[in-house]
Amino acid sequence: IAGLVLFPSDDIAHQVFLAFVVAGMSAGAVTTLSAYSTASLAFIGLALIPLVMQFSLLGNSIGYAMALMSALFLVMLMTTSIRLNRTISGALEMRYGWQVAEATIRRQALYDALTNLPNRRMFFDRLKQELARSQRHNHLGVVMFLDIDHFKTINDSLGHLVGDELLIAISDRLKGRIRDEDVIARLGGDEYVILISEIGGTLGEATHHAQLFAEELLTLIRSRIDIKGHHLHVTASIGITLFPLEQETPEVLLQQADTAMYQSKKEGRNCSCFFVPHMQE
């Protein structure tokens, strides 16, 4: 508007003053708006093109010289704006790339690549936190070690692709059963471990609820799973240990649940078993 309306055709001093003011605003727009290339170029063009036209219409040597200078300044600012926009975009893309890489590394460090479940490291971190919380608030939690029965037979007879799909299907079923505050992790192969944060306030109550929950999981896994045209019927063995009963560590709790799981294998599979100290003998 200033370039069109406030341009005094007979006063060279005011013409030059207006040109410097608008040019300064345009230069400021380069640094302010270059993150948005279209806005920056539009601002510069709308500010300077009217000045170039007004100086050209004066019809004298000074007007032509000012028009040429304004046009060159317009081109220079647009070039600078485009280059600055590329620099900003490159920096943002690099920063985003770093964030994606950091998130990927973190996910690879804490999650299982096949099932997207937490891995052993993340499980131990959560178990350590929950062990301290249960001791502080005087409630009982449970760790369950779950192993698919005869999984090697499926891998050997139907192939690892079917085996992997089976693990994913079982993972999805187990994830759908636990609460948001609980954790299910894949330790590797066909081994899963489940952390239930609050299972009961007394030993009897916790034992009863843990047994019921284990039976639900066994029933859930026994349901037919269809994978690549195969109707699979699988079972699982579950080892159970409650905490805190003594001064256990996360490693000790996992070992106890693992030991109880092997006991359930000995008892015929497709069942659950609580850890008792004599098992370690």
Tab-separated table of C-alpha atoms in Angstrom:
chain	number	residue	atom	x	y	z
A	1	ILE	CA	0.000	0.000	0.000
A	2	ALA	CA	2.853	2.390	0.829
A	3	GLY	CA	4.514	1.675	-2.517
A	4	LEU	CA	1.332	2.476	-4.415
A	5	VAL	CA	-0.384	5.189	-2.402
A	6	LEU	CA	2.354	7.028	-0.496
A	7	PHE	CA	4.791	7.322	-3.403
A	8	PRO	CA	5.299	11.085	-4.073
A	9	SER	CA	6.010	11.363	-7.790
A	10	ASP	CA	7.624	14.821	-7.474
A	11	ASP	CA	9.767	14.411	-4.319
A	12	ILE	CA	12.929	12.367	-4.804
A	13	ALA	CA	13.902	12.567	-1.098
A	14	HIS	CA	10.635	11.020	0.043
A	15	GLN	CA	10.824	8.461	-2.756
A	16	VAL	CA	14.252	7.286	-1.596
A	17	PHE	CA	13.171	7.356	2.066
A	18	LEU	CA	10.117	5.204	1.259
A	19	ALA	CA	12.332	2.819	-0.720
A	20	PHE	CA	14.703	2.382	2.218
A	21	VAL	CA	11.841	1.801	4.663
A	22	VAL	CA	10.146	-0.830	2.486
A	23	ALA	CA	13.502	-2.428	1.655
A	24	GLY	CA	14.307	-2.694	5.356
A	25	MET	CA	10.939	-4.320	6.038
A	26	SER	CA	11.584	-6.772	3.208
A	27	ALA	CA	15.024	-7.629	4.565
A	28	GLY	CA	13.482	-8.268	7.955
A	29	ALA	CA	10.899	-10.535	6.337
A	30	VAL	CA	13.703	-12.745	5.020
A	31	THR	CA	14.856	-13.703	8.510
A	32	THR	CA	11.350	-13.769	9.989
A	33	LEU	CA	9.438	-15.690	7.327
A	34	SER	CA	12.068	-17.835	5.593
A	35	ALA	CA	10.901	-20.933	7.444
A	36	TYR	CA	7.792	-20.556	5.230
A	37	SER	CA	9.202	-19.997	1.761
A	38	THR	CA	5.915	-19.040	0.081
A	39	ALA	CA	5.080	-16.435	2.721
A	40	SER	CA	8.572	-14.927	2.556
A	41	LEU	CA	8.637	-14.645	-1.255
A	42	ALA	CA	5.089	-13.255	-1.332
A	43	PHE	CA	5.916	-10.594	1.254
A	44	ILE	CA	9.098	-9.503	-0.537
A	45	GLY	CA	7.365	-9.425	-3.904
A	46	LEU	CA	4.334	-7.475	-2.692
A	47	ALA	CA	6.578	-4.966	-0.930
A	48	LEU	CA	9.183	-4.295	-3.631
A	49	ILE	CA	7.468	-4.856	-6.976
A	50	PRO	CA	5.221	-1.754	-6.555
A	51	LEU	CA	8.339	0.329	-5.852
A	52	VAL	CA	10.043	-0.988	-8.980
A	53	MET	CA	6.936	-0.088	-11.010
A	54	GLN	CA	6.623	3.378	-9.454
A	55	PHE	CA	10.264	4.252	-10.067
A	56	SER	CA	9.995	2.996	-13.664
A	57	LEU	CA	6.950	5.206	-14.269
A	58	LEU	CA	8.887	8.371	-13.296
A	59	GLY	CA	10.469	8.345	-16.740
A	60	ASN	CA	13.811	9.909	-15.755
A	61	SER	CA	17.344	8.639	-15.214
A	62	ILE	CA	17.112	8.665	-11.410
A	63	GLY	CA	13.833	6.761	-11.556
A	64	TYR	CA	15.289	4.142	-13.889
A	65	ALA	CA	18.374	3.793	-11.668
A	66	MET	CA	16.242	3.364	-8.539
A	67	ALA	CA	14.000	0.884	-10.361
A	68	LEU	CA	17.051	-1.153	-11.364
A	69	MET	CA	18.485	-1.059	-7.844
A	70	SER	CA	15.125	-2.058	-6.349
A	71	ALA	CA	14.799	-4.916	-8.839
A	72	LEU	CA	18.304	-6.176	-8.036
A	73	PHE	CA	17.561	-5.903	-4.325
A	74	LEU	CA	14.320	-7.837	-4.906
A	75	VAL	CA	16.186	-10.647	-6.675
A	76	MET	CA	18.887	-10.706	-3.982
A	77	LEU	CA	16.352	-10.956	-1.150
A	78	MET	CA	14.401	-13.704	-2.886
A	79	THR	CA	17.593	-15.687	-3.500
A	80	THR	CA	18.624	-15.214	0.127
A	81	SER	CA	15.179	-16.249	1.340
A	82	ILE	CA	15.245	-19.450	-0.739
A	83	ARG	CA	18.735	-20.381	0.492
A	84	LEU	CA	17.846	-19.624	4.098
A	85	ASN	CA	14.696	-21.705	3.766
A	86	ARG	CA	16.762	-24.638	2.492
A	87	THR	CA	19.174	-24.243	5.405
A	88	ILE	CA	16.344	-24.190	7.933
A	89	SER	CA	14.622	-27.152	6.264
A	90	GLY	CA	17.867	-29.113	6.212
A	91	ALA	CA	18.499	-28.402	9.878
A	92	LEU	CA	14.961	-29.451	10.799
A	93	GLU	CA	15.213	-32.625	8.720
A	94	MET	CA	18.534	-33.462	10.366
A	95	ARG	CA	17.068	-32.862	13.814
A	96	TYR	CA	14.037	-34.985	12.970
A	97	GLY	CA	16.337	-37.704	11.665
A	98	TRP	CA	18.257	-37.663	14.949
A	99	GLN	CA	14.991	-37.939	16.893
A	100	VAL	CA	13.806	-40.850	14.751
A	101	ALA	CA	17.180	-42.581	15.099
A	102	GLU	CA	17.160	-42.035	18.868
A	103	ALA	CA	13.618	-43.396	19.151
A	104	THR	CA	14.545	-46.385	16.974
A	105	ILE	CA	17.618	-47.167	19.072
A	106	ARG	CA	15.603	-46.827	22.258
A	107	ARG	CA	12.882	-49.102	20.922
A	108	GLN	CA	15.408	-51.688	19.794
A	109	ALA	CA	16.988	-51.575	23.236
A	110	LEU	CA	13.713	-51.992	25.139
A	111	TYR	CA	11.320	-53.878	22.840
A	112	ASP	CA	11.247	-57.216	21.071
A	113	ALA	CA	11.553	-56.791	17.306
A	114	LEU	CA	9.121	-59.579	16.378
A	115	THR	CA	6.210	-59.003	18.766
A	116	ASN	CA	6.763	-55.368	19.820
A	117	LEU	CA	6.511	-56.512	23.430
A	118	PRO	CA	8.933	-55.219	26.078
A	119	ASN	CA	12.151	-57.228	26.221
A	120	ARG	CA	14.091	-58.608	29.179
A	121	ARG	CA	15.805	-55.293	29.953
A	122	MET	CA	12.595	-53.286	30.105
A	123	PHE	CA	10.871	-56.019	32.094
A	124	PHE	CA	13.595	-55.983	34.740
A	125	ASP	CA	13.328	-52.196	35.022
A	126	ARG	CA	9.570	-52.390	35.588
A	127	LEU	CA	9.887	-55.337	37.959
A	128	LYS	CA	12.465	-53.475	40.033
A	129	GLN	CA	10.129	-50.488	40.318
A	130	GLU	CA	7.128	-52.641	41.154
A	131	LEU	CA	9.056	-54.632	43.763
A	132	ALA	CA	9.952	-51.429	45.604
A	133	ARG	CA	6.373	-50.126	45.315
A	134	SER	CA	4.835	-53.348	46.637
A	135	GLN	CA	7.152	-53.302	49.641
A	136	ARG	CA	6.278	-49.678	50.336
A	137	HIS	CA	2.491	-50.097	50.013
A	138	ASN	CA	2.286	-53.600	51.482
A	139	HIS	CA	0.544	-55.426	48.665
A	140	LEU	CA	1.462	-58.549	46.703
A	141	GLY	CA	2.294	-58.884	43.033
A	142	VAL	CA	3.005	-61.878	40.840
A	143	VAL	CA	5.489	-62.884	38.145
A	144	MET	CA	4.416	-65.568	35.680
A	145	PHE	CA	6.826	-67.362	33.367
A	146	LEU	CA	4.992	-68.760	30.335
A	147	ASP	CA	6.444	-71.203	27.816
A	148	ILE	CA	4.656	-72.619	24.752
A	149	ASP	CA	4.547	-76.431	24.832
A	150	HIS	CA	6.230	-78.261	21.925
A	151	PHE	CA	6.894	-75.032	20.033
A	152	LYS	CA	9.999	-76.562	18.431
A	153	THR	CA	7.778	-79.155	16.768
A	154	ILE	CA	5.807	-76.384	15.034
A	155	ASN	CA	8.999	-74.679	13.871
A	156	ASP	CA	10.484	-77.936	12.566
A	157	SER	CA	7.340	-79.194	10.831
A	158	LEU	CA	5.720	-75.987	9.508
A	159	GLY	CA	8.667	-73.619	9.277
A	160	HIS	CA	9.884	-70.574	11.148
A	161	LEU	CA	7.503	-68.212	9.338
A	162	VAL	CA	4.521	-70.044	10.795
A	163	GLY	CA	6.291	-70.181	14.152
A	164	ASP	CA	6.847	-66.421	14.118
A	165	GLU	CA	3.218	-65.753	13.186
A	166	LEU	CA	2.156	-68.016	16.030
A	167	LEU	CA	4.276	-66.050	18.507
A	168	ILE	CA	2.764	-62.789	17.264
A	169	ALA	CA	-0.770	-64.177	17.576
A	170	ILE	CA	-0.143	-65.412	21.110
A	171	SER	CA	1.433	-62.067	22.019
A	172	ASP	CA	-1.649	-60.218	20.796
A	173	ARG	CA	-3.910	-62.481	22.832
A	174	LEU	CA	-1.881	-62.004	25.974
A	175	LYS	CA	-1.647	-58.231	25.499
A	176	GLY	CA	-5.415	-58.055	25.185
A	177	ARG	CA	-5.856	-59.789	28.542
A	178	ILE	CA	-3.590	-57.791	30.842
A	179	ARG	CA	-4.280	-54.353	32.312
A	180	ASP	CA	-2.484	-51.190	31.226
A	181	GLU	CA	-0.482	-51.078	34.448
A	182	ASP	CA	0.742	-54.670	34.024
A	183	VAL	CA	3.608	-55.826	31.813
A	184	ILE	CA	4.045	-58.716	29.422
A	185	ALA	CA	7.482	-59.246	27.911
A	186	ARG	CA	9.044	-61.707	25.506
A	187	LEU	CA	12.352	-63.005	26.781
A	188	GLY	CA	13.190	-64.837	23.581
A	189	GLY	CA	12.022	-67.854	21.632
A	190	ASP	CA	8.646	-68.980	22.960
A	191	GLU	CA	9.180	-67.642	26.490
A	192	TYR	CA	6.992	-64.895	27.903
A	193	VAL	CA	6.973	-63.328	31.329
A	194	ILE	CA	4.053	-61.441	32.862
A	195	LEU	CA	4.120	-58.956	35.737
A	196	ILE	CA	0.869	-58.289	37.591
A	197	SER	CA	1.387	-55.298	39.845
A	198	GLU	CA	-1.352	-55.847	42.446
A	199	ILE	CA	-2.811	-59.333	42.758
A	200	GLY	CA	-4.011	-59.202	46.382
A	201	GLY	CA	-3.481	-57.864	49.868
A	202	THR	CA	-2.968	-61.194	51.632
A	203	LEU	CA	-1.087	-64.350	50.659
A	204	GLY	CA	-4.276	-66.398	50.368
A	205	GLU	CA	-6.035	-63.784	48.268
A	206	ALA	CA	-3.001	-63.298	46.015
A	207	THR	CA	-2.572	-67.044	45.518
A	208	HIS	CA	-6.243	-67.480	44.613
A	209	HIS	CA	-6.273	-64.615	42.123
A	210	ALA	CA	-2.978	-65.692	40.555
A	211	GLN	CA	-4.287	-69.222	40.061
A	212	LEU	CA	-7.463	-67.952	38.411
A	213	PHE	CA	-5.517	-65.623	36.149
A	214	ALA	CA	-3.135	-68.422	35.105
A	215	GLU	CA	-6.129	-70.627	34.217
A	216	GLU	CA	-7.534	-67.815	32.070
A	217	LEU	CA	-4.251	-67.538	30.210
A	218	LEU	CA	-4.081	-71.286	29.610
A	219	THR	CA	-7.643	-71.255	28.244
A	220	LEU	CA	-6.832	-68.248	26.074
A	221	ILE	CA	-3.814	-69.957	24.523
A	222	ARG	CA	-5.655	-73.264	23.978
A	223	SER	CA	-8.137	-71.584	21.632
A	224	ARG	CA	-7.500	-72.485	17.989
A	225	ILE	CA	-5.140	-70.222	16.056
A	226	ASP	CA	-5.381	-70.126	12.243
A	227	ILE	CA	-2.099	-69.262	10.504
A	228	LYS	CA	-1.436	-69.588	6.760
A	229	GLY	CA	-4.069	-72.288	6.329
A	230	HIS	CA	-2.988	-74.260	9.396
A	231	HIS	CA	-5.346	-74.797	12.333
A	232	LEU	CA	-3.033	-74.807	15.332
A	233	HIS	CA	-3.916	-75.984	18.822
A	234	VAL	CA	-1.188	-75.190	21.334
A	235	THR	CA	-0.856	-75.266	25.090
A	236	ALA	CA	1.456	-73.568	27.550
A	237	SER	CA	3.165	-74.218	30.861
A	238	ILE	CA	3.185	-71.444	33.458
A	239	GLY	CA	5.383	-70.914	36.500
A	240	ILE	CA	4.151	-68.523	39.193
A	241	THR	CA	5.920	-66.704	42.009
A	242	LEU	CA	4.527	-64.057	44.349
A	243	PHE	CA	6.369	-61.039	45.712
A	244	PRO	CA	7.463	-59.627	48.067
A	245	LEU	CA	7.670	-62.589	50.423
A	246	GLU	CA	11.352	-62.240	51.302
A	247	GLN	CA	14.156	-59.959	50.192
A	248	GLU	CA	13.964	-61.055	46.556
A	249	THR	CA	15.622	-59.314	43.648
A	250	PRO	CA	14.162	-59.126	40.129
A	251	GLU	CA	16.671	-61.751	38.973
A	252	VAL	CA	15.703	-64.123	41.798
A	253	LEU	CA	11.974	-63.691	41.073
A	254	LEU	CA	12.447	-64.487	37.410
A	255	GLN	CA	14.532	-67.536	38.297
A	256	GLN	CA	11.832	-68.740	40.685
A	257	ALA	CA	9.096	-68.348	38.074
A	258	ASP	CA	11.302	-70.145	35.525
A	259	THR	CA	11.892	-73.010	37.949
A	260	ALA	CA	8.162	-73.316	38.627
A	261	MET	CA	7.475	-73.344	34.893
A	262	TYR	CA	9.776	-76.350	34.434
A	263	GLN	CA	7.930	-78.056	37.264
A	264	SER	CA	4.659	-77.582	35.379
A	265	LYS	CA	6.352	-79.186	32.353
A	266	LYS	CA	7.232	-82.190	34.505
A	267	GLU	CA	3.627	-82.430	35.688
A	268	GLY	CA	2.346	-82.898	32.160
A	269	ARG	CA	2.287	-79.415	30.589
A	270	ASN	CA	-0.842	-77.337	29.920
A	271	CYS	CA	-0.912	-76.327	33.575
A	272	SER	CA	0.464	-73.826	36.066
A	273	CYS	CA	2.629	-74.333	39.122
A	274	PHE	CA	3.586	-72.088	42.048
A	275	PHE	CA	7.193	-71.844	43.089
A	276	VAL	CA	8.135	-73.488	46.363
A	277	PRO	CA	11.703	-73.449	47.735
A	278	HIS	CA	12.288	-77.219	47.518
A	279	MET	CA	12.084	-76.989	43.685
A	280	GLN	CA	15.546	-75.463	43.576
A	281	GLU	CA	17.009	-78.475	45.334
